[in-house]
C-alpha cells in the first residue's frame, strides 16, 4: 500500500520551540525507507526549519507550513494562499485592534513583545508576546491551563466577529491562530490525496476540540494518533511500523 505519515511539529517531533534531537532525526530517516513522511505545522517555514532542520524540505516528501497554505513537495515550493487577500485590510485592522485592546487589559504574570504575528495564511496571537523566554513560555502555559486565558480570548473574538468566516485554534504553549474557515491543517490533505496515497496517518499532540490538530485528526481521510511528547511519538511509530 502507498502510505504517508503527516506530523505536527511542536510537542510531536520536538518539544515546543525546541530543535529535534539527533536520535529522532536518525529514526525518521529509517522510517522514511518504509513510508513517505510529511510535516504540517501552523508556523511559517523559517520556524519549522529552526526546529526540524534547514534541510527538512528535502528530507520530507512534503513540508506544509502554515497548515499547507505555503506548501513544498520534494524540495520544491508549489503552493501559496494569502490571508490578507481573503480578509481585506479593513477587516484585518478591526481584528488586530480588538486583539491589542483585549491584551492591553489582561493581567498576566509576565508580558513581553510581539503579541501579533501576521503570516502568509493566518494571524498568530500571543497574550504574553512571542518575545518571551523559554522559562516564561513554560510559566504562561501553566497559568493558561489554570485560568484559560487563550480560550476566553477566543470566546470574546467569536462574540465580537460572529459572521466573520474565521476559525480559531490553540497551538503551542503561548498562542492561538486565526484563519479562514477550512484553512486548518485539513487544507494540506487535498495535495496528499491528489498523489494517490492509500493510507494517510497523522500524529499530533493537540487533537482535542479547539486544538490546532483536532480537525485533521478527526478527518475521515486520516488515521489519527494522539501523542503526548516526541518520545511517545517514537514509541507509537516503533509499534506501528515494527522498527
mmCIF file of C-alpha atoms in Angstrom:
data_model
loop_
_atom_site.group_PDB
_atom_site.id
_atom_site.type_symbol
_atom_site.label_atom_id
_atom_site.label_comp_id
_atom_site.label_asym_id
_atom_site.label_seq_id
_atom_site.Cartn_x
_atom_site.Cartn_y
_atom_site.Cartn_z
ATOM 1 C CA UNK A 1 0.000 0.000 0.000
ATOM 2 C CA UNK A 2 1.082 3.569 -0.659
ATOM 3 C CA UNK A 3 1.223 5.186 2.786
ATOM 4 C CA UNK A 4 2.253 8.540 4.204
ATOM 5 C CA UNK A 5 2.647 9.849 7.745
ATOM 6 C CA UNK A 6 1.992 13.531 8.401
ATOM 7 C CA UNK A 7 3.487 15.011 11.567
ATOM 8 C CA UNK A 8 2.703 18.058 13.644
ATOM 9 C CA UNK A 9 5.932 19.684 14.879
ATOM 10 C CA UNK A 10 5.658 21.214 18.392
ATOM 11 C CA UNK A 11 5.003 18.546 21.016
ATOM 12 C CA UNK A 12 5.097 15.767 18.407
ATOM 13 C CA UNK A 13 8.529 15.734 16.768
ATOM 14 C CA UNK A 14 10.091 18.306 19.106
ATOM 15 C CA UNK A 15 9.479 19.900 22.442
ATOM 16 C CA UNK A 16 7.741 23.257 21.974
ATOM 17 C CA UNK A 17 10.011 25.640 20.004
ATOM 18 C CA UNK A 18 12.992 23.314 20.539
ATOM 19 C CA UNK A 19 15.124 21.557 17.901
ATOM 20 C CA UNK A 20 14.598 17.927 17.005
ATOM 21 C CA UNK A 21 17.042 15.510 18.648
ATOM 22 C CA UNK A 22 19.727 13.714 16.631
ATOM 23 C CA UNK A 23 18.173 10.414 17.726
ATOM 24 C CA UNK A 24 14.744 11.316 16.379
ATOM 25 C CA UNK A 25 16.202 12.671 13.145
ATOM 26 C CA UNK A 26 18.012 9.365 12.559
ATOM 27 C CA UNK A 27 14.851 7.460 13.426
ATOM 28 C CA UNK A 28 12.851 9.424 10.843
ATOM 29 C CA UNK A 29 15.422 8.585 8.170
ATOM 30 C CA UNK A 30 14.905 4.880 8.916
ATOM 31 C CA UNK A 31 11.134 5.333 8.909
ATOM 32 C CA UNK A 32 11.342 7.121 5.556
ATOM 33 C CA UNK A 33 12.691 3.945 3.987
ATOM 34 C CA UNK A 34 9.311 2.324 4.699
ATOM 35 C CA UNK A 35 6.771 5.118 4.193
ATOM 36 C CA UNK A 36 6.503 8.650 2.857
ATOM 37 C CA UNK A 37 6.654 11.363 5.523
ATOM 38 C CA UNK A 38 5.475 14.963 5.709
ATOM 39 C CA UNK A 39 5.301 17.900 8.100
ATOM 40 C CA UNK A 40 2.190 20.006 8.685
ATOM 41 C CA UNK A 41 2.743 22.906 11.067
ATOM 42 C CA UNK A 42 0.998 26.151 11.875
ATOM 43 C CA UNK A 43 4.266 28.096 11.944
ATOM 44 C CA UNK A 44 5.981 29.623 8.948
ATOM 45 C CA UNK A 45 8.711 27.708 7.130
ATOM 46 C CA UNK A 46 11.575 29.535 8.852
ATOM 47 C CA UNK A 47 10.364 28.468 12.314
ATOM 48 C CA UNK A 48 9.822 24.865 11.176
ATOM 49 C CA UNK A 49 13.337 24.807 9.731
ATOM 50 C CA UNK A 50 14.755 26.112 13.017
ATOM 51 C CA UNK A 51 13.259 23.098 14.783
ATOM 52 C CA UNK A 52 13.472 20.261 12.260
ATOM 53 C CA UNK A 53 16.466 21.413 10.206
ATOM 54 C CA UNK A 54 17.027 23.714 7.265
ATOM 55 C CA UNK A 55 17.181 20.657 5.006
ATOM 56 C CA UNK A 56 13.674 19.496 6.001
ATOM 57 C CA UNK A 57 12.146 20.445 2.625
ATOM 58 C CA UNK A 58 14.486 17.851 1.080
ATOM 59 C CA UNK A 59 14.320 15.248 3.874
ATOM 60 C CA UNK A 60 10.497 15.092 3.935
ATOM 61 C CA UNK A 61 8.266 14.316 0.962
ATOM 62 C CA UNK A 62 6.065 17.269 1.911
ATOM 63 C CA UNK A 63 6.510 20.293 4.152
ATOM 64 C CA UNK A 64 3.249 22.111 4.775
ATOM 65 C CA UNK A 65 3.916 25.328 6.669
ATOM 66 C CA UNK A 66 1.042 27.478 7.921
ATOM 67 C CA UNK A 67 -1.246 24.418 7.665
ATOM 68 C CA UNK A 68 -0.346 23.917 3.998
ATOM 69 C CA UNK A 69 -1.088 27.445 2.851
ATOM 70 C CA UNK A 70 2.591 27.501 1.927
ATOM 71 C CA UNK A 71 3.492 24.077 0.552
ATOM 72 C CA UNK A 72 6.670 22.278 -0.567
ATOM 73 C CA UNK A 73 6.935 18.893 -2.246
ATOM 74 C CA UNK A 74 10.296 17.109 -2.583
ATOM 75 C CA UNK A 75 12.109 20.382 -2.031
ATOM 76 C CA UNK A 76 10.049 22.450 -4.472
ATOM 77 C CA UNK A 77 7.661 25.213 -3.472
ATOM 78 C CA UNK A 78 4.345 24.696 -5.283
ATOM 79 C CA UNK A 79 1.500 26.489 -3.470
ATOM 80 C CA UNK A 80 0.676 29.795 -1.733
ATOM 81 C CA UNK A 81 -2.509 31.146 -0.193
ATOM 82 C CA UNK A 82 -3.000 34.663 1.256
ATOM 83 C CA UNK A 83 -4.861 35.576 4.448
ATOM 84 C CA UNK A 84 -4.722 39.283 3.573
ATOM 85 C CA UNK A 85 -6.391 38.732 0.197
ATOM 86 C CA UNK A 86 -9.159 36.775 1.921
ATOM 87 C CA UNK A 87 -9.906 39.170 4.761
ATOM 88 C CA UNK A 88 -9.040 42.593 3.303
ATOM 89 C CA UNK A 89 -7.275 45.485 5.052
ATOM 90 C CA UNK A 90 -10.344 46.960 6.763
ATOM 91 C CA UNK A 91 -11.434 43.704 8.414
ATOM 92 C CA UNK A 92 -7.822 42.853 9.248
ATOM 93 C CA UNK A 93 -7.320 46.109 11.125
ATOM 94 C CA UNK A 94 -10.576 45.638 13.050
ATOM 95 C CA UNK A 95 -9.342 42.199 14.133
ATOM 96 C CA UNK A 96 -5.884 43.471 15.105
ATOM 97 C CA UNK A 97 -7.301 46.444 17.020
ATOM 98 C CA UNK A 98 -9.641 44.227 19.038
ATOM 99 C CA UNK A 99 -6.821 41.791 19.919
ATOM 100 C CA UNK A 100 -4.429 44.535 21.024
ATOM 101 C CA UNK A 101 -7.067 46.252 23.169
ATOM 102 C CA UNK A 102 -8.052 42.939 24.749
ATOM 103 C CA UNK A 103 -4.434 42.021 25.536
ATOM 104 C CA UNK A 104 -3.797 45.505 26.968
ATOM 105 C CA UNK A 105 -6.400 44.817 29.676
ATOM 106 C CA UNK A 106 -5.083 41.371 30.588
ATOM 107 C CA UNK A 107 -3.234 40.889 33.870
ATOM 108 C CA UNK A 108 -0.636 38.140 33.410
ATOM 109 C CA UNK A 109 2.432 37.028 35.383
ATOM 110 C CA UNK A 110 4.587 38.372 32.507
ATOM 111 C CA UNK A 111 4.127 40.337 29.276
ATOM 112 C CA UNK A 112 6.765 40.752 26.608
ATOM 113 C CA UNK A 113 6.613 41.805 22.944
ATOM 114 C CA UNK A 114 5.240 40.715 19.548
ATOM 115 C CA UNK A 115 1.657 39.986 20.558
ATOM 116 C CA UNK A 116 0.522 39.574 16.958
ATOM 117 C CA UNK A 117 2.436 37.857 14.164
ATOM 118 C CA UNK A 118 0.948 38.312 10.712
ATOM 119 C CA UNK A 119 1.691 35.339 8.457
ATOM 120 C CA UNK A 120 1.042 34.420 4.842
ATOM 121 C CA UNK A 121 -2.017 32.326 5.629
ATOM 122 C CA UNK A 122 -3.099 33.283 9.142
ATOM 123 C CA UNK A 123 -2.641 35.575 12.119
ATOM 124 C CA UNK A 124 -0.968 34.292 15.270
ATOM 125 C CA UNK A 125 -1.931 35.920 18.588
ATOM 126 C CA UNK A 126 0.075 35.564 21.791
ATOM 127 C CA UNK A 127 -1.261 37.146 25.004
ATOM 128 C CA UNK A 128 2.181 37.040 26.651
ATOM 129 C CA UNK A 129 4.068 38.032 23.474
ATOM 130 C CA UNK A 130 6.280 35.837 21.323
ATOM 131 C CA UNK A 131 9.482 37.508 22.601
ATOM 132 C CA UNK A 132 9.254 35.674 25.913
ATOM 133 C CA UNK A 133 11.970 33.268 27.088
ATOM 134 C CA UNK A 134 11.503 29.514 27.349
ATOM 135 C CA UNK A 135 11.025 29.763 31.126
ATOM 136 C CA UNK A 136 8.388 32.446 30.586
ATOM 137 C CA UNK A 137 6.693 30.239 27.977
ATOM 138 C CA UNK A 138 6.519 27.412 30.486
ATOM 139 C CA UNK A 139 5.164 29.759 33.162
ATOM 140 C CA UNK A 140 2.462 31.112 30.845
ATOM 141 C CA UNK A 141 1.438 27.636 29.696
ATOM 142 C CA UNK A 142 0.894 26.586 33.315
ATOM 143 C CA UNK A 143 -1.004 29.816 34.070
ATOM 144 C CA UNK A 144 -3.138 29.398 30.935
ATOM 145 C CA UNK A 145 -4.137 25.851 31.876
ATOM 146 C CA UNK A 146 -5.405 27.170 35.204
ATOM 147 C CA UNK A 147 -7.037 30.410 34.002
ATOM 148 C CA UNK A 148 -7.983 29.611 30.358
ATOM 149 C CA UNK A 149 -6.560 32.886 29.033
ATOM 150 C CA UNK A 150 -6.492 31.785 25.396
ATOM 151 C CA UNK A 151 -9.865 30.001 25.453
ATOM 152 C CA UNK A 152 -11.545 33.060 26.990
ATOM 153 C CA UNK A 153 -9.978 35.398 24.449
ATOM 154 C CA UNK A 154 -11.135 33.157 21.595
ATOM 155 C CA UNK A 155 -14.670 33.226 23.017
ATOM 156 C CA UNK A 156 -14.533 37.039 23.057
ATOM 157 C CA UNK A 157 -13.365 37.081 19.428
ATOM 158 C CA UNK A 158 -16.189 34.764 18.367
ATOM 159 C CA UNK A 159 -18.692 37.014 20.096
ATOM 160 C CA UNK A 160 -17.245 40.181 18.525
ATOM 161 C CA UNK A 161 -16.917 38.720 15.000
ATOM 162 C CA UNK A 162 -19.767 36.158 14.787
ATOM 163 C CA UNK A 163 -20.127 36.017 10.990
ATOM 164 C CA UNK A 164 -16.513 36.613 10.040
ATOM 165 C CA UNK A 165 -15.855 33.247 8.372
ATOM 166 C CA UNK A 166 -12.863 32.827 10.671
ATOM 167 C CA UNK A 167 -11.685 29.895 12.783
ATOM 168 C CA UNK A 168 -9.575 29.966 15.951
ATOM 169 C CA UNK A 169 -7.260 27.208 17.183
ATOM 170 C CA UNK A 170 -4.917 26.918 20.152
ATOM 171 C CA UNK A 171 -1.413 25.748 19.254
ATOM 172 C CA UNK A 172 1.930 25.568 21.031
ATOM 173 C CA UNK A 173 2.438 26.941 24.524
ATOM 174 C CA UNK A 174 1.649 30.633 24.245
ATOM 175 C CA UNK A 175 -0.548 31.486 21.258
ATOM 176 C CA UNK A 176 -3.508 30.731 19.039
ATOM 177 C CA UNK A 177 -4.106 31.015 15.307
ATOM 178 C CA UNK A 178 -6.804 32.892 13.402
ATOM 179 C CA UNK A 179 -7.540 31.778 9.844
ATOM 180 C CA UNK A 180 -10.457 31.462 7.397
ATOM 181 C CA UNK A 181 -12.846 28.544 7.905
ATOM 182 C CA UNK A 182 -11.414 25.445 6.245
ATOM 183 C CA UNK A 183 -7.827 26.701 6.350
ATOM 184 C CA UNK A 184 -6.913 24.416 9.264
ATOM 185 C CA UNK A 185 -4.499 21.501 8.863
ATOM 186 C CA UNK A 186 -7.016 19.635 6.689
ATOM 187 C CA UNK A 187 -6.099 22.122 3.969
ATOM 188 C CA UNK A 188 -2.986 20.081 3.146
ATOM 189 C CA UNK A 189 -4.910 16.849 2.572
ATOM 190 C CA UNK A 190 -6.071 17.821 -0.911
ATOM 191 C CA UNK A 191 -2.466 17.819 -2.090
ATOM 192 C CA UNK A 192 -1.686 14.467 -0.464
ATOM 193 C CA UNK A 193 -4.897 12.894 -1.766
ATOM 194 C CA UNK A 194 -4.021 14.007 -5.261
ATOM 195 C CA UNK A 195 -0.893 11.864 -5.156
ATOM 196 C CA UNK A 196 -2.902 8.685 -4.604
ATOM 197 C CA UNK A 197 -1.979 7.551 -1.086
ATOM 198 C CA UNK A 198 -3.998 4.589 0.201
ATOM 199 C CA UNK A 199 -3.432 5.474 3.872
ATOM 200 C CA UNK A 200 -2.738 8.857 5.431
ATOM 201 C CA UNK A 201 -1.581 8.781 9.063
ATOM 202 C CA UNK A 202 -1.468 11.874 11.239
ATOM 203 C CA UNK A 203 0.414 12.285 14.531
ATOM 204 C CA UNK A 204 -0.232 15.314 16.742
ATOM 205 C CA UNK A 205 -0.483 16.376 20.365
ATOM 206 C CA UNK A 206 -3.288 18.971 20.267
ATOM 207 C CA UNK A 207 -6.015 16.710 18.890
ATOM 208 C CA UNK A 208 -8.695 17.799 21.405
ATOM 209 C CA UNK A 209 -11.553 20.111 20.310
ATOM 210 C CA UNK A 210 -10.131 23.607 19.961
ATOM 211 C CA UNK A 211 -6.585 22.342 19.433
ATOM 212 C CA UNK A 212 -4.946 23.010 16.079
ATOM 213 C CA UNK A 213 -4.578 19.272 15.330
ATOM 214 C CA UNK A 214 -8.221 18.420 16.002
ATOM 215 C CA UNK A 215 -9.736 18.790 12.517
ATOM 216 C CA UNK A 216 -7.113 16.780 10.654
ATOM 217 C CA UNK A 217 -7.069 14.186 13.461
ATOM 218 C CA UNK A 218 -10.846 13.696 13.162
ATOM 219 C CA UNK A 219 -10.957 13.821 9.361
ATOM 220 C CA UNK A 220 -12.184 10.514 7.834
ATOM 221 C CA UNK A 221 -9.330 10.632 5.323
ATOM 222 C CA UNK A 222 -6.704 10.221 8.066
ATOM 223 C CA UNK A 223 -5.795 7.657 10.692
ATOM 224 C CA UNK A 224 -5.224 9.964 13.654
ATOM 225 C CA UNK A 225 -2.835 9.284 16.535
ATOM 226 C CA UNK A 226 -2.659 11.425 19.669
ATOM 227 C CA UNK A 227 0.785 11.777 21.259
ATOM 228 C CA UNK A 228 1.965 13.349 24.492
ATOM 229 C CA UNK A 229 5.626 14.032 23.616
ATOM 230 C CA UNK A 230 8.313 13.289 20.996
ATOM 231 C CA UNK A 231 9.264 10.158 22.962
ATOM 232 C CA UNK A 232 5.663 8.958 22.826
ATOM 233 C CA UNK A 233 5.571 9.635 19.068
ATOM 234 C CA UNK A 234 8.652 7.477 18.559
ATOM 235 C CA UNK A 235 7.283 4.638 20.668
ATOM 236 C CA UNK A 236 3.966 4.603 18.798
ATOM 237 C CA UNK A 237 5.774 4.610 15.443
ATOM 238 C CA UNK A 238 8.031 1.735 16.511
ATOM 239 C CA UNK A 239 4.996 -0.339 17.486
ATOM 240 C CA UNK A 240 3.001 0.581 14.381
ATOM 241 C CA UNK A 241 5.739 0.035 11.799
ATOM 242 C CA UNK A 242 7.790 -2.593 13.645
ATOM 243 C CA UNK A 243 11.004 -0.576 13.755
#
